[in-house]
Coordinates of C-alpha atoms in Angstrom, one line a residue:
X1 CA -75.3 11.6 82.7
X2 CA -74.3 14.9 81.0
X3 CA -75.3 18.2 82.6
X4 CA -77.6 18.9 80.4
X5 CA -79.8 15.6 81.3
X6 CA -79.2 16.8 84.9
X7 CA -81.1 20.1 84.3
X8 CA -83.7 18.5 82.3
X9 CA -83.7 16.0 85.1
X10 CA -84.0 18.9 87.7
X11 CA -86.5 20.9 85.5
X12 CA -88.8 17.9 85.1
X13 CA -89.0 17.4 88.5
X14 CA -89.5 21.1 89.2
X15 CA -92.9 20.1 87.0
X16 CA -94.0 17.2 88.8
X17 CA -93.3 19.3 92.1
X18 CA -95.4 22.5 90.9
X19 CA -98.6 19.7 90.5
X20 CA -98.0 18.2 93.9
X21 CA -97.7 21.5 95.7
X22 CA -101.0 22.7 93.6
X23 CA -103.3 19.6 95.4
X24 CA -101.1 20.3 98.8
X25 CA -102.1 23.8 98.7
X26 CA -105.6 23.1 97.9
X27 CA -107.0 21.9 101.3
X28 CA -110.4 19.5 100.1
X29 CA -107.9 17.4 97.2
X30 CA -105.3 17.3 99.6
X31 CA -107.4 15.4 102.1
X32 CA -109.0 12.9 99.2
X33 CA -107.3 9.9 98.9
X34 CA -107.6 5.8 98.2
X35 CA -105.8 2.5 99.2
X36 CA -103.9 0.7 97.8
X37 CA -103.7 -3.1 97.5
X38 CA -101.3 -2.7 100.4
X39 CA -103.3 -0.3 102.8
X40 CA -100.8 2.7 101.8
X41 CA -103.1 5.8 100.7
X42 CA -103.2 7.3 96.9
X43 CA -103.8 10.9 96.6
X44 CA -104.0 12.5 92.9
X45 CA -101.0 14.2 93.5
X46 CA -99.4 10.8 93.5
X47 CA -101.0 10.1 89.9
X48 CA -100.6 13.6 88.3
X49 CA -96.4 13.5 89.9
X50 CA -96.1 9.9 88.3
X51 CA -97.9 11.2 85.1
X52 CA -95.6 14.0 84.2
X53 CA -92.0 12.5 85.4
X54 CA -93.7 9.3 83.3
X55 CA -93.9 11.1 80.3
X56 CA -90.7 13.4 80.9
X57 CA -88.4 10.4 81.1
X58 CA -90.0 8.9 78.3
X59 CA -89.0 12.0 76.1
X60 CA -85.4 12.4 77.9
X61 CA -84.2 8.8 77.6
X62 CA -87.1 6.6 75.5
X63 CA -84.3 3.9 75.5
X64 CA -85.1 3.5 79.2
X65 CA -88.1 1.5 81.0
X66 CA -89.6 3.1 84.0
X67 CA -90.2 1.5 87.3
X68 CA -92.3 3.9 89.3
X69 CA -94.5 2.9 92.7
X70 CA -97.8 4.2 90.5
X71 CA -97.0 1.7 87.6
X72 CA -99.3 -1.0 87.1
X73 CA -98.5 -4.6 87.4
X74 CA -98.4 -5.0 83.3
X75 CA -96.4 -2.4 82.6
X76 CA -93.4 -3.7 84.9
X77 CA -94.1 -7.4 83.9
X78 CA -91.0 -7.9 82.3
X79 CA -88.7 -5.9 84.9
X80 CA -86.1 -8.6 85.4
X81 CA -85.0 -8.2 81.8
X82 CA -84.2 -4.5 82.3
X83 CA -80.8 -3.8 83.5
X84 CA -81.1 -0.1 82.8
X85 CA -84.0 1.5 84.0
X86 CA -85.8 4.4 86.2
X87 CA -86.9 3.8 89.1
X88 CA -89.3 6.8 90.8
X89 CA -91.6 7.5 93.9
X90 CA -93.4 10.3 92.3
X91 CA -94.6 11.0 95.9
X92 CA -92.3 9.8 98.9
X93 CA -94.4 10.4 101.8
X94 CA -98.2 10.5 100.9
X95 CA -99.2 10.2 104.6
X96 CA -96.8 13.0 105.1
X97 CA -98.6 15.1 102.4
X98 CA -102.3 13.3 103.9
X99 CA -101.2 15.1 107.4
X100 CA -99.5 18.7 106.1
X101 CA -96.2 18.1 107.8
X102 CA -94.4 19.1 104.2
X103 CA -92.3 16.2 104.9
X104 CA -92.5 14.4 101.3
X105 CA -90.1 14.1 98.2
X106 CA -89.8 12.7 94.8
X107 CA -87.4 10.2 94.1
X108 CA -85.6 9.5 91.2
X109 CA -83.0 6.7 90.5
X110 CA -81.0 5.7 87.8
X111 CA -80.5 2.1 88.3
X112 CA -77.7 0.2 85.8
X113 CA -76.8 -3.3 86.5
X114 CA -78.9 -3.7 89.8
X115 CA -77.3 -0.5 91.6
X116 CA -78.4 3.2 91.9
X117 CA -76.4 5.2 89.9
X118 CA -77.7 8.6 90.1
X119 CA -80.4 9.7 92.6
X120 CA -82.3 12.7 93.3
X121 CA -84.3 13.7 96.0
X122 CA -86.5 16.6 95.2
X123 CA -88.5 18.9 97.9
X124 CA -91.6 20.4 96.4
X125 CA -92.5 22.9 98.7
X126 CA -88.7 24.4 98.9
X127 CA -87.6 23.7 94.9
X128 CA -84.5 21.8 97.3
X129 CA -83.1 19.1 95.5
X130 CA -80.1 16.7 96.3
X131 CA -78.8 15.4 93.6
X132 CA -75.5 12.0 93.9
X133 CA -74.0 10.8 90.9
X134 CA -72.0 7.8 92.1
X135 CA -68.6 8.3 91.0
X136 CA -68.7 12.0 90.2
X137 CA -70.0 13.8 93.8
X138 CA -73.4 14.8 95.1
X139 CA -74.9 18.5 95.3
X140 CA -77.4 20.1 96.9
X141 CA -79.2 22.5 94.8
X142 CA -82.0 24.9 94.8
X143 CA -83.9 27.4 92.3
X144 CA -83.1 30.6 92.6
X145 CA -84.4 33.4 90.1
X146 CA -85.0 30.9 87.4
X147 CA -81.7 29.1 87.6
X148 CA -80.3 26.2 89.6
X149 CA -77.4 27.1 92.4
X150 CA -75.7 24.4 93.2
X151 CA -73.5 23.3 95.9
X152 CA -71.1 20.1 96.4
X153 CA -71.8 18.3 99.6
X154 CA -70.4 15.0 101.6
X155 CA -71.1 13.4 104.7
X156 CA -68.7 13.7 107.4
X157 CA -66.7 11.3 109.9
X158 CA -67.9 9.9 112.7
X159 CA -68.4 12.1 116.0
X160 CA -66.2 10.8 118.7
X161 CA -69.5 11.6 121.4
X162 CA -72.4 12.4 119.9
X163 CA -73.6 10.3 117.4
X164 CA -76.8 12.0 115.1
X165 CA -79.2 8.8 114.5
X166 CA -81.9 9.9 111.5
X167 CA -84.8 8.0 112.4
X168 CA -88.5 8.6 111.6
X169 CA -91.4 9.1 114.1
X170 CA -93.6 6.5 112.9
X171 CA -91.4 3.6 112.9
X172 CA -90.5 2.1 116.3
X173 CA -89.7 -1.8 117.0
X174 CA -87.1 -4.2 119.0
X175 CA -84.4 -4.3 116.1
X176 CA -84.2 -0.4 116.1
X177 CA -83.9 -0.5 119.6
X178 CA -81.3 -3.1 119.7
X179 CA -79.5 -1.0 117.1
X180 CA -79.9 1.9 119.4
X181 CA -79.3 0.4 122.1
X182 CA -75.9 -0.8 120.7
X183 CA -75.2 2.5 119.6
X184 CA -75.5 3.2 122.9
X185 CA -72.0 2.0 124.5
X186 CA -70.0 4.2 122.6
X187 CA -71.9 7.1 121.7
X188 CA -74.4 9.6 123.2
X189 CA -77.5 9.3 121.3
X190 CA -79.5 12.4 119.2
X191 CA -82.3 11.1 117.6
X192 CA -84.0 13.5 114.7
X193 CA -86.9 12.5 112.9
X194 CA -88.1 13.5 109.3
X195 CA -90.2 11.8 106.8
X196 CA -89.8 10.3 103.4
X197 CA -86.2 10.2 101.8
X198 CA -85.3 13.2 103.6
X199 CA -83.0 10.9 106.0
X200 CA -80.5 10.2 103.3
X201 CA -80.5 14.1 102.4
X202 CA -79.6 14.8 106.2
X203 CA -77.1 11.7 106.1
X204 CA -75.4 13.2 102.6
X205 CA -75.0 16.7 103.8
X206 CA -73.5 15.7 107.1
X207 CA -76.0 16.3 109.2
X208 CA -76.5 13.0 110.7
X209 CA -74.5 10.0 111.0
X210 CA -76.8 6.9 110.7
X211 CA -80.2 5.7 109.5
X212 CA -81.0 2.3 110.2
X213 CA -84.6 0.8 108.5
X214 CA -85.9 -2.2 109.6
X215 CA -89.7 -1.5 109.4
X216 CA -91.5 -2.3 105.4
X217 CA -90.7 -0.1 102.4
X218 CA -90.2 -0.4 98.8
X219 CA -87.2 -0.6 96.4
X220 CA -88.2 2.7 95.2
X221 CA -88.5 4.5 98.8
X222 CA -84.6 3.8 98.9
X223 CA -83.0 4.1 95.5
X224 CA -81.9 7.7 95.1
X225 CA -81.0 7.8 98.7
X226 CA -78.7 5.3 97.9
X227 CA -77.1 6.8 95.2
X228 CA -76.6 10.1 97.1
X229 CA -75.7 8.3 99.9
X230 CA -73.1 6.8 98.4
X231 CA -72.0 8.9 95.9
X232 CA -71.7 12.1 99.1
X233 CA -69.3 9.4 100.6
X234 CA -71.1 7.2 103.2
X235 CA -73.1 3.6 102.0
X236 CA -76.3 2.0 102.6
X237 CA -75.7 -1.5 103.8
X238 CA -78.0 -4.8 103.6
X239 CA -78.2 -7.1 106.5
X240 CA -75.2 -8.6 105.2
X241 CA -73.0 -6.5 104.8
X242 CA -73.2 -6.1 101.1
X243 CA -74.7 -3.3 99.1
X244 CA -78.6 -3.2 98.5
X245 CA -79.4 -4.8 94.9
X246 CA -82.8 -3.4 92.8
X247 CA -84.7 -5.0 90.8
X248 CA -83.1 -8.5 91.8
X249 CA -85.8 -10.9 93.2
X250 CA -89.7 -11.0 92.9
X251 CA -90.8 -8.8 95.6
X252 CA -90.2 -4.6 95.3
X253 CA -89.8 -4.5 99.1
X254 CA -86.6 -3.2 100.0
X255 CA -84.8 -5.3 102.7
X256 CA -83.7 -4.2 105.9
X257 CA -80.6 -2.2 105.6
X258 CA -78.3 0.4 107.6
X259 CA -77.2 3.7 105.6
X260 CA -74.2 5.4 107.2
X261 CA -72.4 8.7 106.7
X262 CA -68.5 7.3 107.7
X263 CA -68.3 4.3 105.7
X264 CA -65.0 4.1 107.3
X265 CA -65.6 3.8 110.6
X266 CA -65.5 0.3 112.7
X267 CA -68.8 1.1 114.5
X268 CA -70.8 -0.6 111.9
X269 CA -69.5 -3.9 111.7
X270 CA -70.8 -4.6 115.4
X271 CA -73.7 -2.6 114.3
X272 CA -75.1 -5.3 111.6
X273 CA -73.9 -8.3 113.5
X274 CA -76.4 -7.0 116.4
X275 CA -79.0 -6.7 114.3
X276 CA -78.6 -9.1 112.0

């Protein structure tokens, strides 16, 4: 991508974010919402985010199909002919936004031959985003009189002690606690929780060290993570070993997987085979 996609990129974003942060601030819309097929709530900040990056994208690449979480079944029917696409949560976190913890993102992807390419994870309420372009860097970046600041970021190496596990509250079962339990017997333990995609963030500015997932999400809760992930110097791993492929089989759910900030280090080899 060139960097003038990135700021239109980063300006649409800033778009979709001033809607979101219009219903958040807005206490009687911000407590409306519906369900899904799959129990997860809907607000109209979910529609009106997926509504402008929908049409944004459209006018920035039309060559490009969209895969976003608010897309309806007939307009992804053909996905597994795209091998260049978007892929967007227009609202990562809606029980986040449901419960004013101002823990919620948007997440954008660029995803080219099954693989994230560029991601960005944008924070409404701050005008934060973190932005990994896999091969290039990743940056964190933030408005700032009318113009974006940017700054390059990476993960860092593994603590010999204390090891920073990025975890959220809500999410608690026996394959995390193997995995913590694992971690365990070589490194003290400080857990910090956030919601959404802002794990990956922490991971890709080196202010955590692992973030395992092994409880449900979707394709598009993990994307740009991935790609900033990666792209800051750390990976997201898949059960096997093997990096996470989108848009690959007939379910959006994302598999199980293990991001990690040292990609180098040993620790995670035993890590997957405990938890496999």
């Amino acid at each position: 991508m060139t960097q003038t996609d990135i700021r239109a990129l980063l300006d649409l974003c800033y778009q979709a974010s001033e809607s979101i942060v219009q219903y958040y601030n807005d206490e009687a819309s911000a407590s409306l919402f519906s369900s899904k097929e799959d129990r997860t709530p809907l607000t109209q900040a979910d529609l009106s985010s997926h509504q402008i990056l929908s049409s944004g994208l459209a006018a920035l690449s039309p060559e490009l199909p969209l895969l976003s979480e608010e897309c309806s079944s007939s307009e992804i029917a053909s996905r597994h002919q795209w091998n260049r696409f978007w892929m967007v949560d227009p609202l990562d976190g809606t029980r986040e936004f449901l419960e004013r913890t101002g823990e919620f993102t948007i997440n954008v992807a660029l995803i080219e031959e099954q693989r994230p390419t560029v991601g960005l994870i944008y924070e409404p309420l701050k005008h934060k985003a973190s932005l990994g372009v896999v091969g290039a860097g990743a940056w964190a970046l933030s408005m700032e009189d009318g113009s974006w600041r940017s700054t390059a970021i990476s993960t860092r190496r593994l603590p010999a002690r204390e090891l920073v596990l990025l975890a959220s509250k809500r999410h608690s079962n026996p394959r995390l606690d193997d995995c913590i339990n694992y971690l365990k017997s070589s490194h003290e333990i400080a857990r910090q929780n956030s919601g959404s995609a802002l794990k990956f963030c922490d991971l890709a500015v080196g202010q955590g060290d692992c973030y395992p997932r092994f409880s449900p999400c979707s394709e598009w809760d993990v994307a740009a993570g991935d790609a900033l992930v990666t792209a800051a110097g750390g990976a997201v791993y898949g059960m096997d070993g093997a990096p996470l492929q989108y848009n690959a089989r007939d379910t959006l759910l994302s598999p199980h997987f293990v991001a990690v900030g040292d990609r180098s280090a040993d620790l995670w080899d035993g890590l997957l085979a405990c938890v496999r």
